[in-house]
Amino acid sequence: MKAVKKALRQEMLALRASLSDDYRLSSDQAIVEHVLASELYENAKVVFCFVSMPGEVNTQPIIEDAIAKGKVVCVPKVMAKGHMEAFQIKSYNDFEVSDYGIREPKAGSLLIEPDQIDLGIIPNIVVSKDGYRLGYGGGFYDRYLLRSKMVRLAVCREALIQEVLPIEAHDEKVDFIASETGLIEV
Ligand SMILES: Nc1nc2c(c(=O)[nH]1)N(C=O)[C@@H](CNc1ccc(C(=O)N[C@@H](CCC(=O)O)C(=O)O)cc1)CN2
Ligand SMILES: Nc1ncnc2c1ncn2[C@@H]1O[C@H](COP(=O)(O)OP(=O)(O)OP(=O)(O)O)[C@@H](O)[C@H]1O
């Protein structure tokens, strides 16, 4: 299964890379609009959101909006292999770039416990219509989600949503998917 997922990850990264800049920008914008307009988001007081890397859905407008609305915003920080924690940021500058190139909360940021989080905005390379996700293969979210009752919202461009994905016993599902065509419960 590891080899199957690894091959699929390469294939899906290539598919993602083949998307046009125009489509990326327009889908990103529509995805953000759907998230910001949702009741899920409106009702969430504590939001856990990944800080996007190139190729991923751009989450900067979500993070900035949530901070501006006075929500508690926390973002992932890798602590060890397969282990991440959420730390609060109070502005989109509160980052330092990690060894592997992800913007992470600065040292000294406040740890937010997983059970304090209302809504998690979750990265993926692709998701399936039934809510399974394929990530970079670190198992970070599979482990973290087990510790939290947060509502799980994946953001994914329509062109990257799959009918099905190969799944393993440890794979955790998301509850909702936001694409440029809308926000659906899976
Ligand atoms: N924007 C964003 N932040 C995120 C994630 C994500 O998918 N997107 N993550 C989602 O999980 C976590 C970080 N995921 C990571 C995945 C791989 C490696 C990494 O070191 N990769 C090595 C190869 C390691 C290996 O083969 O064992 C590398 O790329 O060189 C680091 C972090 C938390 N933050
Ligand atoms: N709950 C868990 N306990 C122990 N190991 C786990 C758990 N969840 C995942 N793993 C391990 O993590 C590795 C990566 O899992 P997987 O390929 O599903 O990651 P991913 O969902 O693509 O990555 P990510 O969650 O970081 O975006 C696997 O080798 C798996 O065995």
GROMACS .gro file of C-alpha atoms and ligand atoms in nm:
model
  251
    1MET     CA    1   0.000   0.000   0.000
    2LYS     CA    2   0.287   0.236   0.080
    3ALA     CA    3   0.416   0.199  -0.278
    4VAL     CA    4   0.066   0.245  -0.423
    5LYS     CA    5   0.017   0.570  -0.233
    6LYS     CA    6   0.366   0.687  -0.318
    7ALA     CA    7   0.311   0.636  -0.691
    8LEU     CA    8  -0.030   0.803  -0.672
    9ARG     CA    9   0.120   1.097  -0.479
   10GLN     CA   10   0.373   1.152  -0.760
   11GLU     CA   11   0.097   1.127  -1.021
   12MET     CA   12  -0.129   1.372  -0.835
   13LEU     CA   13   0.154   1.619  -0.778
   14ALA     CA   14   0.217   1.613  -1.153
   15LEU     CA   15  -0.154   1.669  -1.219
   16ARG     CA   16  -0.152   1.960  -0.975
   17ALA     CA   17   0.154   2.108  -1.144
   18SER     CA   18  -0.022   2.088  -1.482
   19LEU     CA   19  -0.305   2.321  -1.374
   20SER     CA   20  -0.290   2.666  -1.529
   21ASP     CA   21  -0.208   2.972  -1.322
   22ASP     CA   22  -0.543   3.122  -1.424
   23TYR     CA   23  -0.735   2.821  -1.295
   24ARG     CA   24  -0.534   2.811  -0.974
   25LEU     CA   25  -0.596   3.177  -0.900
   26SER     CA   26  -0.966   3.171  -0.985
   27SER     CA   27  -1.033   2.845  -0.798
   28ASP     CA   28  -0.837   2.968  -0.495
   29GLN     CA   29  -1.043   3.283  -0.482
   30ALA     CA   30  -1.375   3.098  -0.511
   31ILE     CA   31  -1.271   2.841  -0.248
   32VAL     CA   32  -1.184   3.118  -0.004
   33GLU     CA   33  -1.518   3.288  -0.071
   34HIS     CA   34  -1.709   2.967   0.003
   35VAL     CA   35  -1.516   2.911   0.326
   36LEU     CA   36  -1.561   3.268   0.449
   37ALA     CA   37  -1.934   3.264   0.366
   38SER     CA   38  -1.999   2.936   0.550
   39GLU     CA   39  -2.173   2.895   0.885
   40LEU     CA   40  -1.899   2.654   0.985
   41TYR     CA   41  -1.649   2.935   0.960
   42GLU     CA   42  -1.873   3.204   1.100
   43ASN     CA   43  -1.945   2.996   1.411
   44ALA     CA   44  -1.585   2.890   1.472
   45LYS     CA   45  -1.408   3.082   1.748
   46VAL     CA   46  -1.084   2.884   1.720
   47VAL     CA   47  -0.962   2.806   1.368
   48PHE     CA   48  -0.667   2.577   1.287
   49CYS     CA   49  -0.548   2.651   0.934
   50PHE     CA   50  -0.244   2.529   0.739
   51VAL     CA   51  -0.012   2.795   0.597
   52SER     CA   52  -0.008   2.723   0.227
   53MET     CA   53   0.298   2.635   0.027
   54PRO     CA   54   0.326   2.688  -0.349
   55GLY     CA   55   0.076   2.465  -0.529
   56GLU     CA   56  -0.159   2.438  -0.232
   57VAL     CA   57  -0.483   2.638  -0.206
   58ASN     CA   58  -0.378   2.982  -0.084
   59THR     CA   59  -0.499   3.014   0.274
   60GLN     CA   60  -0.355   3.359   0.342
   61PRO     CA   61  -0.691   3.540   0.294
   62ILE     CA   62  -0.861   3.297   0.534
   63ILE     CA   63  -0.597   3.344   0.802
   64GLU     CA   64  -0.604   3.722   0.765
   65ASP     CA   65  -0.984   3.737   0.772
   66ALA     CA   66  -1.003   3.516   1.080
   67ILE     CA   67  -0.748   3.728   1.267
   68ALA     CA   68  -0.931   4.047   1.163
   69LYS     CA   69  -1.259   3.900   1.296
   70GLY     CA   70  -1.099   3.833   1.634
   71LYS     CA   71  -1.097   3.454   1.604
   72VAL     CA   72  -0.816   3.259   1.766
   73VAL     CA   73  -0.607   3.141   1.471
   74CYS     CA   74  -0.354   2.864   1.507
   75VAL     CA   75  -0.130   2.700   1.250
   76PRO     CA   76   0.068   2.374   1.243
   77LYS     CA   77   0.426   2.335   1.358
   78VAL     CA   78   0.617   2.013   1.305
   79MET     CA   79   0.756   1.894   1.640
   80ALA     CA   80   0.897   1.556   1.530
   81LYS     CA   81   0.842   1.295   1.261
   82GLY     CA   82   0.464   1.254   1.226
   83HIS     CA   83   0.396   1.489   1.520
   84MET     CA   84   0.265   1.842   1.484
   85GLU     CA   85   0.106   2.089   1.724
   86ALA     CA   86  -0.104   2.404   1.673
   87PHE     CA   87   0.029   2.745   1.782
   88GLN     CA   88  -0.153   3.076   1.777
   89ILE     CA   89  -0.051   3.351   1.537
   90LYS     CA   90  -0.177   3.708   1.572
   91SER     CA   91  -0.062   3.839   1.234
   92TYR     CA   92   0.040   3.696   0.899
   93ASN     CA   93   0.400   3.793   0.984
   94ASP     CA   94   0.427   3.575   1.294
   95PHE     CA   95   0.617   3.307   1.101
   96GLU     CA   96   0.960   3.163   1.063
   97VAL     CA   97   1.046   2.934   0.772
   98SER     CA   98   1.116   2.577   0.880
   99ASP     CA   99   1.400   2.359   0.747
  100TYR     CA  100   1.169   2.204   0.487
  101GLY     CA  101   1.036   2.541   0.368
  102ILE     CA  102   0.699   2.566   0.545
  103ARG     CA  103   0.609   2.889   0.723
  104GLU     CA  104   0.555   2.795   1.086
  105PRO     CA  105   0.466   2.991   1.401
  106LYS     CA  106   0.758   3.166   1.566
  107ALA     CA  107   0.917   3.023   1.879
  108GLY     CA  108   0.731   3.151   2.184
  109SER     CA  109   0.386   3.129   2.024
  110LEU     CA  110   0.102   3.002   2.240
  111LEU     CA  111   0.022   2.630   2.211
  112ILE     CA  112  -0.346   2.567   2.139
  113GLU     CA  113  -0.467   2.228   2.261
  114PRO     CA  114  -0.637   2.011   1.996
  115ASP     CA  115  -0.961   2.001   2.197
  116GLN     CA  116  -0.985   2.384   2.192
  117ILE     CA  117  -1.012   2.391   1.812
  118ASP     CA  118  -1.356   2.439   1.654
  119LEU     CA  119  -1.267   2.422   1.285
  120GLY     CA  120  -0.967   2.276   1.104
  121ILE     CA  121  -0.885   2.380   0.748
  122ILE     CA  122  -0.688   2.087   0.620
  123PRO     CA  123  -0.432   2.056   0.339
  124ASN     CA  124  -0.412   1.776   0.089
  125ILE     CA  125  -0.276   1.700  -0.252
  126VAL     CA  126  -0.610   1.545  -0.351
  127VAL     CA  127  -0.927   1.437  -0.167
  128SER     CA  128  -1.192   1.181  -0.256
  129LYS     CA  129  -1.563   1.258  -0.274
  130ASP     CA  130  -1.614   1.044   0.036
  131GLY     CA  131  -1.372   1.256   0.238
  132TYR     CA  132  -1.041   1.070   0.232
  133ARG     CA  133  -0.728   1.270   0.167
  134LEU     CA  134  -0.384   1.212   0.025
  135GLY     CA  135  -0.118   1.431   0.186
  136TYR     CA  136   0.257   1.446   0.158
  137GLY     CA  137   0.285   1.115   0.341
  138GLY     CA  138   0.401   1.229   0.683
  139GLY     CA  139   0.091   1.105   0.863
  140PHE     CA  140   0.078   1.437   1.054
  141TYR     CA  141  -0.295   1.499   1.012
  142ASP     CA  142  -0.398   1.135   1.056
  143ARG     CA  143  -0.242   1.143   1.401
  144TYR     CA  144  -0.343   1.496   1.500
  145LEU     CA  145  -0.710   1.456   1.405
  146LEU     CA  146  -0.742   1.162   1.645
  147ARG     CA  147  -0.675   1.406   1.931
  148SER     CA  148  -0.943   1.661   1.841
  149LYS     CA  149  -1.318   1.690   1.789
  150MET     CA  150  -1.274   1.983   1.548
  151VAL     CA  151  -1.489   2.004   1.236
  152ARG     CA  152  -1.262   1.900   0.949
  153LEU     CA  153  -1.279   2.105   0.632
  154ALA     CA  154  -1.056   2.017   0.337
  155VAL     CA  155  -0.995   2.275   0.067
  156CYS     CA  156  -0.940   2.127  -0.279
  157ARG     CA  157  -0.967   2.240  -0.638
  158GLU     CA  158  -1.241   2.055  -0.829
  159ALA     CA  159  -0.987   1.929  -1.086
  160LEU     CA  160  -0.810   1.742  -0.803
  161ILE     CA  161  -1.113   1.579  -0.639
  162GLN     CA  162  -1.106   1.202  -0.695
  163GLU     CA  163  -1.391   0.949  -0.705
  164VAL     CA  164  -1.199   0.720  -0.470
  165LEU     CA  165  -0.857   0.692  -0.307
  166PRO     CA  166  -0.672   0.389  -0.174
  167ILE     CA  167  -0.726   0.388   0.203
  168GLU     CA  168  -0.555   0.233   0.503
  169ALA     CA  169  -0.687   0.171   0.855
  170HIS     CA  170  -0.512   0.483   0.993
  171ASP     CA  171  -0.658   0.722   0.732
  172GLU     CA  172  -0.884   0.987   0.886
  173LYS     CA  173  -1.171   1.142   0.688
  174VAL     CA  174  -1.271   1.503   0.661
  175ASP     CA  175  -1.630   1.618   0.723
  176PHE     CA  176  -1.658   1.887   0.455
  177ILE     CA  177  -1.486   1.976   0.127
  178ALA     CA  178  -1.470   2.328  -0.013
  179SER     CA  179  -1.396   2.355  -0.384
  180GLU     CA  180  -1.460   2.639  -0.625
  181THR     CA  181  -1.809   2.501  -0.690
  182GLY     CA  182  -1.915   2.515  -0.327
  183LEU     CA  183  -1.885   2.364   0.016
  184ILE     CA  184  -2.025   2.014   0.059
  185GLU     CA  185  -2.071   1.780   0.352
  186VAL     CA  186  -1.927   1.437   0.269
  187LIG     N1  187   0.120   2.397   0.416
  187LIG     C1  188   0.127   2.280   0.479
  187LIG     N2  189   0.172   2.276   0.603
  187LIG     C2  190   0.180   2.156   0.668
  187LIG     C3  191   0.145   2.036   0.604
  187LIG     C4  192   0.096   2.045   0.469
  187LIG     O1  193   0.059   1.945   0.404
  187LIG     N3  194   0.089   2.168   0.412
  187LIG     N4  195   0.159   1.916   0.672
  187LIG     C5  196   0.087   1.801   0.640
  187LIG     O2  197   0.113   1.695   0.685
  187LIG     C6  198   0.247   1.913   0.788
  187LIG     C7  199   0.393   1.905   0.747
  187LIG     N5  200   0.420   1.803   0.653
  187LIG     C8  201   0.547   1.765   0.617
  187LIG     C9  202   0.563   1.666   0.524
  187LIG    C10  203   0.689   1.625   0.487
  187LIG    C11  204   0.802   1.684   0.546
  187LIG    C12  205   0.939   1.643   0.511
  187LIG     O3  206   1.032   1.665   0.585
  187LIG     N6  207   0.959   1.586   0.398
  187LIG    C13  208   1.090   1.544   0.356
  187LIG    C14  209   1.093   1.396   0.328
  187LIG    C15  210   1.077   1.321   0.455
  187LIG    C16  211   1.071   1.172   0.435
  187LIG     O4  212   1.081   1.121   0.323
  187LIG     O5  213   1.054   1.103   0.538
  187LIG    C17  214   1.129   1.624   0.235
  187LIG     O6  215   1.037   1.677   0.167
  187LIG     O7  216   1.248   1.641   0.212
  187LIG    C18  217   0.785   1.781   0.639
  187LIG    C19  218   0.659   1.822   0.674
  187LIG    C20  219   0.222   2.035   0.873
  187LIG     N7  220   0.227   2.154   0.795
  188LIG     N1  221  -0.252   0.707   1.382
  188LIG     C1  222  -0.133   0.665   1.338
  188LIG     N2  223  -0.048   0.599   1.417
  188LIG     C2  224   0.071   0.556   1.373
  188LIG     N3  225   0.115   0.578   1.249
  188LIG     C3  226   0.037   0.643   1.163
  188LIG     C4  227  -0.091   0.693   1.204
  188LIG     N4  228  -0.145   0.756   1.098
  188LIG     C5  229  -0.055   0.750   0.999
  188LIG     N5  230   0.055   0.681   1.036
  188LIG     C6  231   0.173   0.653   0.953
  188LIG     O1  232   0.210   0.769   0.882
  188LIG     C7  233   0.256   0.737   0.751
  188LIG     C8  234   0.199   0.829   0.647
  188LIG     O2  235   0.058   0.813   0.635
  188LIG     P1  236  -0.021   0.865   0.506
  188LIG     O3  237   0.049   0.819   0.383
  188LIG     O4  238  -0.165   0.831   0.524
  188LIG     O5  239   0.003   1.024   0.523
  188LIG     P2  240  -0.073   1.148   0.462
  188LIG     O6  241  -0.215   1.148   0.509
  188LIG     O7  242  -0.049   1.148   0.316
  188LIG     O8  243   0.008   1.268   0.529
  188LIG     P3  244  -0.034   1.398   0.614
  188LIG     O9  245  -0.142   1.355   0.713
  188LIG    O10  246   0.092   1.437   0.684
  188LIG    O11  247  -0.081   1.500   0.519
  188LIG     C9  248   0.218   0.593   0.726
  188LIG    O12  249   0.338   0.519   0.715
  188LIG    C10  250   0.139   0.551   0.847
  188LIG    O13  251   0.175   0.422   0.888
   0.00000   0.00000   0.00000
